Tab-separated table of C-alpha atoms in Angstrom:
chain	number	residue	atom	x	y	z
A	1	MET	CA	-0.001	0.000	0.002
A	2	LYS	CA	2.897	2.376	0.628
A	3	LYS	CA	4.097	1.750	-2.918
A	4	ALA	CA	0.597	2.494	-4.188
A	5	ALA	CA	0.496	5.760	-2.224
A	6	SER	CA	3.856	6.850	-3.613
A	7	LEU	CA	2.799	5.948	-7.156
A	8	LEU	CA	-0.402	7.946	-6.732
A	9	ALA	CA	1.591	10.924	-5.504
A	10	SER	CA	4.334	10.790	-8.110
A	11	SER	CA	2.952	9.318	-11.327
A	12	ASP	CA	0.267	10.029	-13.894
A	13	MET	CA	-1.051	6.472	-13.759
A	14	THR	CA	-4.747	5.894	-13.151
A	15	VAL	CA	-6.033	4.387	-9.909
A	16	ALA	CA	-6.790	1.141	-11.771
A	17	GLU	CA	-3.288	0.973	-13.277
A	18	ILE	CA	-1.714	1.484	-9.861
A	19	GLY	CA	-3.953	-1.190	-8.350
A	20	TYR	CA	-2.796	-3.680	-10.985
A	21	GLU	CA	0.827	-2.566	-10.549
A	22	VAL	CA	0.822	-3.355	-6.833
A	23	GLY	CA	-0.842	-6.736	-7.278
A	24	PHE	CA	-4.603	-6.246	-7.093
A	25	SER	CA	-6.744	-7.830	-9.786
A	26	SER	CA	-9.750	-5.604	-9.070
A	27	PRO	CA	-9.555	-1.789	-9.006
A	28	SER	CA	-12.615	-1.616	-6.744
A	29	TYR	CA	-11.031	-3.980	-4.200
A	30	PHE	CA	-7.792	-1.970	-4.362
A	31	THR	CA	-9.789	1.207	-3.640
A	32	LYS	CA	-11.560	-0.487	-0.701
A	33	CYS	CA	-8.281	-1.676	0.844
A	34	TYR	CA	-6.601	1.683	0.238
A	35	ARG	CA	-9.469	3.515	1.968
A	36	GLU	CA	-9.278	1.141	4.975
A	37	GLN	CA	-5.548	1.743	5.340
A	38	PHE	CA	-5.321	5.481	4.701
A	39	GLY	CA	-8.808	6.755	5.521
A	40	GLU	CA	-9.401	8.211	2.071
A	41	SER	CA	-9.873	6.876	-1.427
A	42	PRO	CA	-7.054	6.997	-3.986
A	43	THR	CA	-9.197	9.437	-5.985
A	44	ASP	CA	-9.297	11.811	-3.003
A	45	LEU	CA	-5.504	11.802	-2.929
A	46	LEU	CA	-5.358	12.549	-6.659
A	47	LYS	CA	-7.797	15.451	-6.232
A	48	ARG	CA	-5.639	16.908	-3.450
A	49	LYS	CA	-2.507	16.453	-5.532
A	50	GLY	CA	-4.042	18.021	-8.625
């Protein structure tokens, strides 16, 4: 998940691409797990970054 967070912060990859990159086969499950760990969705992080 830390790798996913750093990819979200530093790359132009989509949430789905990052989910696949870190080993998830389902973008929705990746989003669910990310939200449980960090308290926000990956999309929220991208909105803040943008």
